[in-house]
One Martini backbone bead per residue (centre of mass of N, CA, C, O) as a GRO file, in nm:
protein
  500
    1MET     BB    1  13.427  14.312  15.274
    2THR     BB    2  13.156  14.263  15.515
    3ILE     BB    3  13.273  14.060  15.743
    4LEU     BB    4  13.395  14.084  16.083
    5LEU     BB    5  13.603  13.884  16.285
    6SER     BB    6  13.651  13.935  16.644
    7THR     BB    7  13.918  13.960  16.900
    8LEU     BB    8  14.064  13.949  17.235
    9ASN     BB    9  14.337  13.811  17.323
   10ALA     BB   10  14.554  13.732  17.575
   11ARG     BB   11  14.746  13.624  17.341
   12TYR     BB   12  14.902  13.553  17.052
   13THR     BB   13  14.916  13.229  17.091
   14HIS     BB   14  14.614  13.266  17.070
   15ALA     BB   15  14.365  13.091  16.889
   16SER     BB   16  14.049  13.134  16.769
   17LEU     BB   17  13.805  12.896  16.756
   18GLY     BB   18  13.534  13.047  16.734
   19LEU     BB   19  13.588  13.212  16.474
   20ARG     BB   20  13.644  12.963  16.293
   21TYR     BB   21  13.365  12.845  16.316
   22LEU     BB   22  13.212  13.076  16.188
   23LEU     BB   23  13.355  13.078  15.915
   24ALA     BB   24  13.296  12.774  15.840
   25ASN     BB   25  12.958  12.854  15.870
   26MET     BB   26  12.882  13.089  15.642
   27GLY     BB   27  12.877  12.995  15.364
   28PRO     BB   28  12.805  13.225  15.124
   29LEU     BB   29  12.962  13.442  15.328
   30GLN     BB   30  13.264  13.361  15.341
   31GLU     BB   31  13.392  13.549  15.116
   32GLN     BB   32  13.290  13.813  15.308
   33THR     BB   33  13.484  13.693  15.533
   34LYS     BB   34  13.686  13.792  15.827
   35ILE     BB   35  13.975  13.764  16.028
   36GLN     BB   36  14.058  13.969  16.335
   37GLU     BB   37  14.313  13.963  16.563
   38PHE     BB   38  14.383  14.042  16.902
   39VAL     BB   39  14.535  14.203  17.192
   40ILE     BB   40  14.550  14.270  17.492
   41GLY     BB   41  14.656  14.620  17.548
   42ALA     BB   42  14.568  14.776  17.326
   43LYS     BB   43  14.494  15.045  17.147
   44THR     BB   44  14.186  15.147  17.066
   45THR     BB   45  14.241  15.330  16.818
   46ASP     BB   46  14.400  15.117  16.661
   47LEU     BB   47  14.171  14.911  16.633
   48VAL     BB   48  13.971  15.088  16.487
   49GLU     BB   49  14.146  15.146  16.241
   50ARG     BB   50  14.183  14.844  16.152
   51ILE     BB   51  13.884  14.782  16.112
   52LEU     BB   52  13.805  15.022  15.911
   53ALA     BB   53  14.001  14.939  15.677
   54HIS     BB   54  13.779  14.714  15.575
   55ALA     BB   55  13.487  14.818  15.550
   56PRO     BB   56  13.259  14.709  15.721
   57ARG     BB   57  12.920  14.617  15.808
   58ILE     BB   58  13.013  14.377  15.999
   59VAL     BB   59  13.079  14.311  16.354
   60GLY     BB   60  13.222  14.037  16.534
   61PHE     BB   61  13.236  13.956  16.885
   62GLY     BB   62  13.437  13.798  17.116
   63VAL     BB   63  13.326  13.742  17.459
   64TYR     BB   64  13.513  13.764  17.764
   65ILE     BB   65  13.630  13.791  18.079
   66TRP     BB   66  13.922  13.912  17.975
   67ASN     BB   67  13.781  14.129  17.735
   68VAL     BB   68  13.526  14.308  17.806
   69GLU     BB   69  13.640  14.589  17.877
   70GLU     BB   70  13.792  14.643  17.607
   71THR     BB   71  13.551  14.582  17.419
   72THR     BB   72  13.370  14.806  17.520
   73ARG     BB   73  13.551  15.038  17.425
   74LEU     BB   74  13.554  14.955  17.129
   75VAL     BB   75  13.250  14.973  17.072
   76ALA     BB   76  13.209  15.266  17.158
   77MET     BB   77  13.399  15.389  16.943
   78LEU     BB   78  13.272  15.272  16.690
   79LYS     BB   79  12.985  15.407  16.734
   80ARG     BB   80  13.103  15.698  16.702
   81VAL     BB   81  13.277  15.679  16.419
   82ALA     BB   82  13.069  15.418  16.314
   83PRO     BB   83  12.733  15.402  16.323
   84HIS     BB   84  12.679  15.207  16.066
   85LEU     BB   85  12.764  14.980  16.221
   86THR     BB   86  12.727  14.634  16.282
   87ILE     BB   87  12.703  14.485  16.607
   88ILE     BB   88  12.809  14.160  16.719
   89LEU     BB   89  12.762  13.940  16.989
   90GLY     BB   90  12.967  13.686  17.156
   91GLY     BB   91  12.981  13.458  17.411
   92PRO     BB   92  12.993  13.389  17.749
   93GLU     BB   93  12.964  13.683  17.872
   94VAL     BB   94  12.686  13.742  17.678
   95SER     BB   95  12.493  13.475  17.747
   96HIS     BB   96  12.448  13.625  18.029
   97GLU     BB   97  12.305  13.883  18.172
   98THR     BB   98  12.251  14.103  17.940
   99GLY     BB   99  12.075  14.347  18.061
  100GLU     BB  100  12.343  14.461  18.252
  101GLN     BB  101  12.523  14.534  17.998
  102GLU     BB  102  12.702  14.771  17.835
  103ILE     BB  103  12.782  14.621  17.569
  104VAL     BB  104  12.490  14.552  17.490
  105LYS     BB  105  12.384  14.843  17.463
  106LEU     BB  106  12.587  14.919  17.227
  107ALA     BB  107  12.490  14.705  17.062
  108ASP     BB  108  12.279  14.542  16.825
  109TYR     BB  109  12.368  14.234  16.882
  110VAL     BB  110  12.297  13.898  17.026
  111VAL     BB  111  12.461  13.581  17.076
  112THR     BB  112  12.361  13.301  17.245
  113GLY     BB  113  12.576  13.068  17.254
  114TRP     BB  114  12.540  12.911  16.981
  115GLY     BB  115  12.676  13.032  16.647
  116ASP     BB  116  12.692  12.853  16.385
  117VAL     BB  117  12.388  12.927  16.282
  118THR     BB  118  12.289  13.211  16.390
  119PHE     BB  119  12.495  13.410  16.278
  120PRO     BB  120  12.456  13.375  15.971
  121LYS     BB  121  12.152  13.433  15.976
  122LEU     BB  122  12.174  13.721  16.085
  123CYS     BB  123  12.346  13.836  15.856
  124ARG     BB  124  12.141  13.787  15.627
  125GLU     BB  125  11.916  13.968  15.747
  126ILE     BB  126  12.080  14.232  15.751
  127LEU     BB  127  12.154  14.234  15.438
  128ASP     BB  128  11.851  14.122  15.307
  129GLY     BB  129  11.632  14.065  15.486
  130PRO     BB  130  11.462  14.112  15.732
  131LYS     BB  131  11.519  14.306  15.986
  132PRO     BB  132  11.585  14.255  16.294
  133ILE     BB  133  11.429  14.325  16.606
  134MET     BB  134  11.580  14.158  16.786
  135LYS     BB  135  11.867  14.156  16.988
  136VAL     BB  136  11.829  13.869  17.111
  137HIS     BB  137  11.988  13.549  17.018
  138ALA     BB  138  11.936  13.225  17.039
  139GLY     BB  139  12.124  12.964  17.006
  140VAL     BB  140  12.148  12.709  16.781
  141GLN     BB  141  12.155  12.353  16.810
  142PRO     BB  142  12.304  12.144  16.614
  143PRO     BB  143  12.400  11.890  16.469
  144MET     BB  144  12.721  11.787  16.474
  145GLU     BB  145  12.735  11.703  16.161
  146ASP     BB  146  12.655  12.015  16.068
  147ILE     BB  147  12.933  12.109  16.158
  148ALA     BB  148  13.185  12.289  16.053
  149LEU     BB  149  13.511  12.251  16.053
  150PRO     BB  150  13.806  12.480  16.129
  151TYR     BB  151  14.111  12.367  16.073
  152SER     BB  152  14.177  12.492  15.784
  153LEU     BB  153  14.202  12.798  15.921
  154TYR     BB  154  14.475  12.734  15.993
  155SER     BB  155  14.762  12.873  15.949
  156GLU     BB  156  15.093  12.869  15.907
  157GLU     BB  157  15.140  13.065  16.142
  158ASP     BB  158  14.977  12.917  16.351
  159ILE     BB  159  15.136  12.648  16.340
  160ALA     BB  160  15.420  12.782  16.410
  161HIS     BB  161  15.315  13.000  16.676
  162ARG     BB  162  15.050  12.849  16.787
  163THR     BB  163  14.786  12.748  16.957
  164LEU     BB  164  14.593  12.452  16.894
  165TYR     BB  165  14.257  12.429  16.900
  166VAL     BB  166  14.055  12.147  17.002
  167GLU     BB  167  13.749  11.930  16.941
  168ALA     BB  168  13.560  11.626  17.004
  169SER     BB  169  13.374  11.799  17.201
  170ARG     BB  170  13.079  11.908  17.372
  171GLY     BB  171  13.038  11.966  17.682
  172CYS     BB  172  12.875  11.849  18.003
  173PRO     BB  173  12.752  11.625  18.261
  174PHE     BB  174  12.827  11.812  18.476
  175LYS     BB  175  12.737  12.037  18.787
  176CYS     BB  176  12.938  12.251  18.846
  177GLU     BB  177  12.863  12.571  18.975
  178PHE     BB  178  13.138  12.731  18.869
  179CYS     BB  179  13.050  12.627  18.580
  180LEU     BB  180  12.923  12.665  18.262
  181SER     BB  181  12.893  12.352  18.197
  182SER     BB  182  12.648  12.305  18.398
  183LEU     BB  183  12.430  12.385  18.163
  184ASP     BB  184  12.467  12.128  18.048
  185LYS     BB  185  12.334  11.805  17.973
  186THR     BB  186  12.590  11.719  17.804
  187ALA     BB  187  12.788  11.541  17.574
  188TRP     BB  188  12.901  11.621  17.233
  189PRO     BB  189  13.003  11.449  16.965
  190PHE     BB  190  13.196  11.425  16.710
  191PRO     BB  191  13.271  11.282  16.435
  192LEU     BB  192  13.549  11.091  16.449
  193ASP     BB  193  13.650  11.053  16.160
  194THR     BB  194  13.637  11.349  16.082
  195PHE     BB  195  13.822  11.456  16.300
  196LEU     BB  196  14.079  11.283  16.232
  197ALA     BB  197  14.109  11.394  15.948
  198GLU     BB  198  14.174  11.682  16.045
  199MET     BB  199  14.426  11.607  16.208
  200GLU     BB  200  14.584  11.497  15.968
  201THR     BB  201  14.595  11.760  15.809
  202MET     BB  202  14.742  11.922  16.022
  203TYR     BB  203  14.991  11.745  16.039
  204GLN     BB  204  15.074  11.774  15.735
  205LYS     BB  205  15.108  12.100  15.785
  206GLY     BB  206  15.277  12.088  16.093
  207ALA     BB  207  15.131  12.003  16.334
  208ARG     BB  208  15.232  11.947  16.705
  209LEU     BB  209  15.024  12.128  16.882
  210PHE     BB  210  14.757  12.004  17.092
  211LYS     BB  211  14.454  12.157  17.230
  212PHE     BB  212  14.216  12.031  17.427
  213VAL     BB  213  13.872  12.150  17.525
  214ASP     BB  214  13.757  11.925  17.654
  215ARG     BB  215  13.593  11.850  17.955
  216THR     BB  216  13.566  11.509  17.884
  217PHE     BB  217  13.780  11.314  17.741
  218ASN     BB  218  13.747  11.030  17.934
  219LEU     BB  219  13.447  10.937  17.922
  220ASN     BB  220  13.505  10.805  17.638
  221VAL     BB  221  13.729  10.561  17.598
  222LYS     BB  222  13.719  10.482  17.300
  223THR     BB  223  13.776  10.765  17.198
  224SER     BB  224  14.038  10.820  17.351
  225LEU     BB  225  14.201  10.587  17.226
  226ARG     BB  226  14.191  10.682  16.931
  227ILE     BB  227  14.325  10.955  16.972
  228MET     BB  228  14.586  10.857  17.110
  229GLN     BB  229  14.670  10.668  16.879
  230PHE     BB  230  14.720  10.882  16.673
  231PHE     BB  231  14.971  10.998  16.825
  232LEU     BB  232  15.134  10.739  16.853
  233ASP     BB  233  15.171  10.685  16.552
  234LYS     BB  234  15.338  10.940  16.498
  235ILE     BB  235  15.569  10.877  16.697
  236GLU     BB  236  15.649  10.595  16.583
  237ALA     BB  237  15.704  10.697  16.284
  238ALA     BB  238  15.844  10.984  16.426
  239PRO     BB  239  16.054  11.020  16.688
  240ASN     BB  240  16.202  11.304  16.569
  241ASP     BB  241  15.881  11.418  16.554
  242PRO     BB  242  15.724  11.568  16.778
  243VAL     BB  243  15.435  11.544  16.993
  244TYR     BB  244  15.171  11.754  17.146
  245ALA     BB  245  14.925  11.680  17.408
  246HIS     BB  246  14.618  11.819  17.544
  247PHE     BB  247  14.421  11.717  17.836
  248GLU     BB  248  14.105  11.677  17.999
  249LEU     BB  249  14.045  11.515  18.307
  250VAL     BB  250  13.878  11.285  18.479
  251PRO     BB  251  14.002  11.185  18.785
  252ASP     BB  252  13.800  10.907  18.845
  253HIS     BB  253  13.868  10.806  18.522
  254LEU     BB  254  14.101  10.520  18.483
  255PRO     BB  255  14.126  10.281  18.301
  256GLU     BB  256  14.336  10.036  18.195
  257ALA     BB  257  14.340  10.099  17.890
  258LEU     BB  258  14.434  10.393  17.935
  259LYS     BB  259  14.692  10.340  18.089
  260GLU     BB  260  14.837  10.177  17.869
  261THR     BB  261  14.848  10.414  17.668
  262ILE     BB  262  14.986  10.631  17.838
  263ALA     BB  263  15.255  10.460  17.892
  264LYS     BB  264  15.359  10.494  17.580
  265PHE     BB  265  15.442  10.771  17.623
  266PRO     BB  266  15.665  11.000  17.590
  267ALA     BB  267  15.843  11.238  17.688
  268GLY     BB  268  15.684  11.546  17.602
  269ALA     BB  269  15.371  11.452  17.479
  270LEU     BB  270  15.201  11.493  17.762
  271GLN     BB  271  14.900  11.654  17.894
  272PHE     BB  272  14.722  11.700  18.209
  273GLU     BB  273  14.412  11.828  18.308
  274ILE     BB  274  14.307  11.842  18.662
  275GLY     BB  275  14.004  11.863  18.840
  276ILE     BB  276  13.952  11.905  19.182
  277GLN     BB  277  13.918  12.189  19.376
  278SER     BB  278  13.823  11.964  19.608
  279PHE     BB  279  13.846  11.741  19.910
  280ASN     BB  280  13.566  11.833  20.023
  281PRO     BB  281  13.266  11.679  20.048
  282GLU     BB  282  13.082  11.915  20.140
  283VAL     BB  283  13.165  12.113  19.919
  284GLN     BB  284  13.098  11.935  19.679
  285GLY     BB  285  12.794  11.920  19.747
  286LEU     BB  286  12.729  12.225  19.726
  287VAL     BB  287  12.852  12.227  19.404
  288SER     BB  288  12.781  11.954  19.252
  289ARG     BB  289  13.038  11.755  19.296
  290ARG     BB  290  13.137  11.460  19.145
  291GLN     BB  291  13.374  11.271  19.355
  292ASN     BB  292  13.631  11.035  19.391
  293ASN     BB  293  13.889  11.096  19.589
  294GLU     BB  294  14.042  10.829  19.608
  295LYS     BB  295  14.056  10.776  19.302
  296ALA     BB  296  14.187  11.039  19.215
  297ALA     BB  297  14.449  11.004  19.380
  298GLU     BB  298  14.530  10.734  19.257
  299ASN     BB  299  14.557  10.840  18.962
  300ILE     BB  300  14.770  11.055  19.010
  301ARG     BB  301  14.982  10.867  19.126
  302TRP     BB  302  15.005  10.690  18.877
  303LEU     BB  303  15.093  10.910  18.676
  304THR     BB  304  15.360  10.987  18.833
  305GLN     BB  305  15.478  10.673  18.835
  306HIS     BB  306  15.372  10.548  18.519
  307SER     BB  307  15.427  10.824  18.373
  308THR     BB  308  15.515  11.116  18.151
  309ALA     BB  309  15.304  11.299  18.225
  310HIS     BB  310  15.193  11.617  18.252
  311LEU     BB  311  15.071  11.780  18.549
  312HIS     BB  312  14.761  11.979  18.586
  313VAL     BB  313  14.629  12.086  18.894
  314ASP     BB  314  14.319  12.185  19.040
  315LEU     BB  315  14.238  12.461  19.264
  316ILE     BB  316  13.984  12.615  19.484
  317ALA     BB  317  13.939  12.916  19.637
  318GLY     BB  318  13.626  13.014  19.801
  319LEU     BB  319  13.434  12.811  19.853
  320PRO     BB  320  13.156  12.714  19.980
  321GLY     BB  321  13.243  12.610  20.314
  322GLU     BB  322  13.555  12.690  20.289
  323ASP     BB  323  13.839  12.692  20.459
  324VAL     BB  324  14.172  12.714  20.507
  325ALA     BB  325  14.216  12.438  20.640
  326SER     BB  326  14.083  12.272  20.416
  327PHE     BB  327  14.254  12.369  20.182
  328ALA     BB  328  14.528  12.284  20.302
  329ARG     BB  329  14.474  11.981  20.301
  330GLY     BB  330  14.437  11.957  19.996
  331PHE     BB  331  14.708  12.071  19.915
  332ASP     BB  332  14.891  11.868  20.063
  333HIS     BB  333  14.780  11.621  19.919
  334LEU     BB  334  14.861  11.710  19.632
  335VAL     BB  335  15.163  11.733  19.680
  336SER     BB  336  15.199  11.423  19.757
  337LEU     BB  337  15.132  11.322  19.450
  338GLY     BB  338  15.339  11.489  19.232
  339ALA     BB  339  15.261  11.718  19.069
  340GLU     BB  340  15.399  11.963  18.876
  341GLU     BB  341  15.114  12.124  18.885
  342ILE     BB  342  14.941  12.379  19.082
  343GLN     BB  343  14.638  12.532  19.030
  344PHE     BB  344  14.577  12.828  19.206
  345GLY     BB  345  14.255  12.930  19.254
  346ILE     BB  346  13.998  13.175  19.243
  347LEU     BB  347  13.693  13.232  19.272
  348LYS     BB  348  13.438  13.273  19.015
  349ARG     BB  349  13.154  13.463  18.894
  350LEU     BB  350  13.007  13.344  18.648
  351ARG     BB  351  12.795  13.401  18.420
  352GLY     BB  352  12.517  13.177  18.494
  353THR     BB  353  12.603  13.045  18.744
  354PRO     BB  354  12.487  12.864  19.033
  355ILE     BB  355  12.668  12.989  19.266
  356ILE     BB  356  12.471  13.225  19.351
  357ARG     BB  357  12.291  13.061  19.563
  358HIS     BB  358  12.525  13.111  19.804
  359THR     BB  359  12.558  13.411  19.883
  360GLN     BB  360  12.398  13.448  20.151
  361GLU     BB  361  12.472  13.203  20.333
  362PHE     BB  362  12.811  13.270  20.272
  363ASP     BB  363  12.892  13.562  20.217
  364MET     BB  364  12.937  13.632  19.914
  365VAL     BB  365  13.202  13.835  19.779
  366TYR     BB  366  13.221  14.019  19.476
  367ASP     BB  367  13.360  14.139  19.217
  368PRO     BB  368  13.208  14.361  18.984
  369TYR     BB  369  13.462  14.297  18.818
  370PRO     BB  370  13.655  14.166  18.612
  371PRO     BB  371  13.658  13.824  18.713
  372TYR     BB  372  13.471  13.796  18.973
  373THR     BB  373  13.611  13.771  19.238
  374VAL     BB  374  13.640  13.653  19.539
  375LEU     BB  375  13.672  13.842  19.854
  376ALA     BB  376  13.455  13.690  20.046
  377THR     BB  377  13.356  13.498  20.334
  378ASN     BB  378  13.244  13.331  20.620
  379LYS     BB  379  13.550  13.182  20.618
  380ILE     BB  380  13.688  13.432  20.446
  381ASP     BB  381  13.845  13.706  20.464
  382PHE     BB  382  13.980  13.957  20.289
  383ALA     BB  383  14.274  13.943  20.392
  384THR     BB  384  14.305  13.637  20.345
  385MET     BB  385  14.240  13.637  20.043
  386GLN     BB  386  14.489  13.806  19.967
  387ARG     BB  387  14.693  13.597  20.058
  388LEU     BB  388  14.600  13.381  19.854
  389VAL     BB  389  14.660  13.540  19.601
  390ARG     BB  390  14.965  13.559  19.654
  391PHE     BB  391  15.026  13.266  19.676
  392ALA     BB  392  14.946  13.194  19.385
  393ARG     BB  393  15.161  13.369  19.247
  394TYR     BB  394  15.419  13.251  19.384
  395TRP     BB  395  15.369  12.960  19.306
  396ASP     BB  396  15.400  13.005  19.004
  397LEU     BB  397  15.693  13.121  19.012
  398VAL     BB  398  15.829  12.878  19.182
  399ALA     BB  399  15.682  12.598  19.135
  400ASN     BB  400  15.549  12.589  18.839
  401SER     BB  401  15.802  12.686  18.664
  402GLY     BB  402  16.063  12.479  18.718
  403ARG     BB  403  16.320  12.651  18.859
  404PHE     BB  404  16.287  12.492  19.172
  405ALA     BB  405  16.309  12.175  19.213
  406ASN     BB  406  16.510  12.143  19.467
  407THR     BB  407  16.388  12.367  19.661
  408ILE     BB  408  16.087  12.308  19.716
  409PRO     BB  409  16.099  12.070  19.921
  410VAL     BB  410  16.244  12.245  20.137
  411LEU     BB  411  16.037  12.478  20.157
  412LEU     BB  412  15.787  12.287  20.238
  413GLY     BB  413  15.813  12.024  20.369
  414GLU     BB  414  15.563  11.891  20.588
  415THR     BB  415  15.401  12.189  20.544
  416PRO     BB  416  15.331  12.337  20.265
  417PHE     BB  417  15.122  12.560  20.313
  418ASP     BB  418  15.243  12.700  20.561
  419ASN     BB  419  15.527  12.752  20.443
  420PHE     BB  420  15.435  12.913  20.190
  421MET     BB  421  15.279  13.132  20.338
  422ALA     BB  422  15.521  13.246  20.489
  423PHE     BB  423  15.676  13.319  20.234
  424SER     BB  424  15.462  13.504  20.108
  425ASP     BB  425  15.451  13.714  20.335
  426TRP     BB  426  15.753  13.787  20.325
  427ILE     BB  427  15.787  13.873  20.023
  428TYR     BB  428  15.576  14.100  20.036
  429ALA     BB  429  15.713  14.266  20.264
  430HIS     BB  430  15.990  14.298  20.074
  431THR     BB  431  15.834  14.404  19.785
  432ASP     BB  432  15.533  14.488  19.720
  433ALA     BB  433  15.502  14.230  19.515
  434THR     BB  434  15.373  14.004  19.229
  435HIS     BB  435  15.518  14.154  18.994
  436ARG     BB  436  15.801  14.203  18.831
  437ILE     BB  437  16.008  13.968  18.913
  438ALA     BB  438  16.304  13.894  18.878
  439LEU     BB  439  16.472  13.602  18.870
  440ASP     BB  440  16.727  13.681  19.030
  441ARG     BB  441  16.569  13.804  19.265
  442LEU     BB  442  16.404  13.558  19.341
  443ALA     BB  443  16.643  13.375  19.413
  444LYS     BB  444  16.748  13.554  19.645
  445LEU     BB  445  16.490  13.543  19.815
  446VAL     BB  446  16.488  13.241  19.861
  447ALA     BB  447  16.763  13.226  20.001
  448GLN     BB  448  16.692  13.422  20.229
  449TRP     BB  449  16.461  13.255  20.348
  450LEU     BB  450  16.623  13.004  20.422
  451GLN     BB  451  16.789  13.163  20.633
  452VAL     BB  452  16.556  13.249  20.813
  453ARG     BB  453  16.496  12.925  20.861
  454GLY     BB  454  16.827  12.823  20.917
  455MET     BB  455  17.004  12.826  20.676
  456ASP     BB  456  17.288  12.819  20.539
  457ALA     BB  457  17.423  13.021  20.308
  458GLY     BB  458  17.582  12.807  20.145
  459GLU     BB  459  17.354  12.601  20.120
  460ALA     BB  460  17.152  12.786  19.978
  461ALA     BB  461  17.330  12.852  19.733
  462ALA     BB  462  17.364  12.558  19.637
  463LEU     BB  463  17.068  12.496  19.593
  464LEU     BB  464  17.014  12.718  19.383
  465ALA     BB  465  17.242  12.632  19.184
  466SER     BB  466  17.097  12.356  19.108
  467ASP     BB  467  16.869  12.533  18.950
  468TYR     BB  468  17.015  12.816  18.883
  469ALA     BB  469  17.172  12.969  18.583
  470GLY     BB  470  17.092  13.293  18.525
  471LYS     BB  471  16.847  13.229  18.329
  472VAL     BB  472  16.531  13.272  18.233
  473ASP     BB  473  16.531  13.004  18.019
  474ALA     BB  474  16.633  12.809  18.212
  475PRO     BB  475  16.652  12.526  18.336
  476ALA     BB  476  16.665  12.393  18.640
  477ARG     BB  477  16.816  12.119  18.507
  478PRO     BB  478  17.042  12.090  18.300
  479VAL     BB  479  17.064  11.892  17.997
  480LYS     BB  480  17.236  11.694  17.790
  481GLN     BB  481  17.192  11.669  17.447
  482PRO     BB  482  17.179  11.513  17.181
  483ALA     BB  483  17.221  11.604  16.856
  484ASP     BB  484  16.964  11.396  16.767
  485ALA     BB  485  16.757  11.520  16.927
  486PRO     BB  486  16.450  11.606  16.968
  487LYS     BB  487  16.250  11.862  16.935
  488ALA     BB  488  16.075  12.054  17.136
  489VAL     BB  489  15.705  12.131  17.162
  490ALA     BB  490  15.672  12.204  17.428
  491PRO     BB  491  15.631  12.401  17.661
  492ALA     BB  492  15.866  12.551  17.855
  493ARG     BB  493  15.769  12.456  18.134
  494GLN     BB  494  15.760  12.151  18.067
  495VAL     BB  495  16.057  12.129  17.994
  496ARG     BB  496  16.164  12.195  18.276
  497HIS     BB  497  16.032  11.958  18.421
  498LEU     BB  498  16.172  11.741  18.252
  499ALA     BB  499  16.467  11.823  18.326
  500ALA     BB  500  16.402  11.768  18.646
   0.00000   0.00000   0.00000
């Protein structure tokens, strides 16, 4: 084995699509190349030992915002104990602003952007000469039909235990300045027949959970319909062998043909991730986000009322020009639309994104360390931003988790943002913690808060009892399933929302 492809995933269940693309496109070097994935949080010396056990000549690392600090330590140690190793970096974190990064200084080479063609070419030059002089190599974007698809490289263990990431296209035509995809000129589709043939092979090997990473899945409706029909055909042919598919939707583009197809999916088979980010037109204009807010809200409402799709809708706090009152209005509006999950995120200044142009005008202050979260703006001071960070964490624990389905409407009342912010401030004052709060303790805290707000102790206990069965993995409202009911393949959180 000559070349090792590696990365530190956020968790074991994540399987690196990027590494598998590289391996699939290594050509004659594929037989000399191997993938070895790790998980963040591991001891650096253990990772070094496991890498060197393969005695590679070249190690390529996929570098992302969540793993760059640990990967930097890993590269530094490798270069100390095995200076003969050639280390190549790639991935979004090192594709921009490379000159100021410690990890880039430590490594031998960097491939920015697309690596499918450029990484194998660089490896051949390192191994066979002439050795490249330049450190940074801009990735060449080949025709989509020339890229070998990686899905045969998902192993039986991957299929059985991990999320399988797939993409029918790359890129994005939109220019939202907080997103790296804003640098793309358009979206580029893979040949659809070839892609669906790969999905068929994965299905026949046992794959049942597919997570599409396309930024604009529903942009080309004809393509969307064919892909969704692929999954519908599997469900109709084997209703007791469920399939689960996750797609990212453009919120204001849901034509009737797509609605008709979505409505055919049974419960537990479909999840949509929908980026709203802000309902404030002025803020949207500042960050170059084109969105018909009225149409987006109408489509979300339709999905909640006329489909069984699980909805995961995104909002971002800390965007330039948006204060807490504006964000609160957007949050309350989104709550009223009925999505199962609202992903409340805090703005991050990803390397290379145009959001940096607003830094001076709006006094945007960012954490200098990953994930480069905004700490304050001229509309939101640091202390208030910290309250929003805690709000987001508690919201995920209580509302998004699906464990308090009956309690959440009571807790939120008529002014969801204000009421949950009050709860967030109170729970932090009583716990001084946002992580490692056991579920039984969390349930007691929620009941205690309801009493602080005037609810009778018995009534609060009864309300929590209707949600919480005393077990960490229990659904919010357990339902008895028939003995011959199909086994759920959806993630546990979505199953809890379904049960509720």
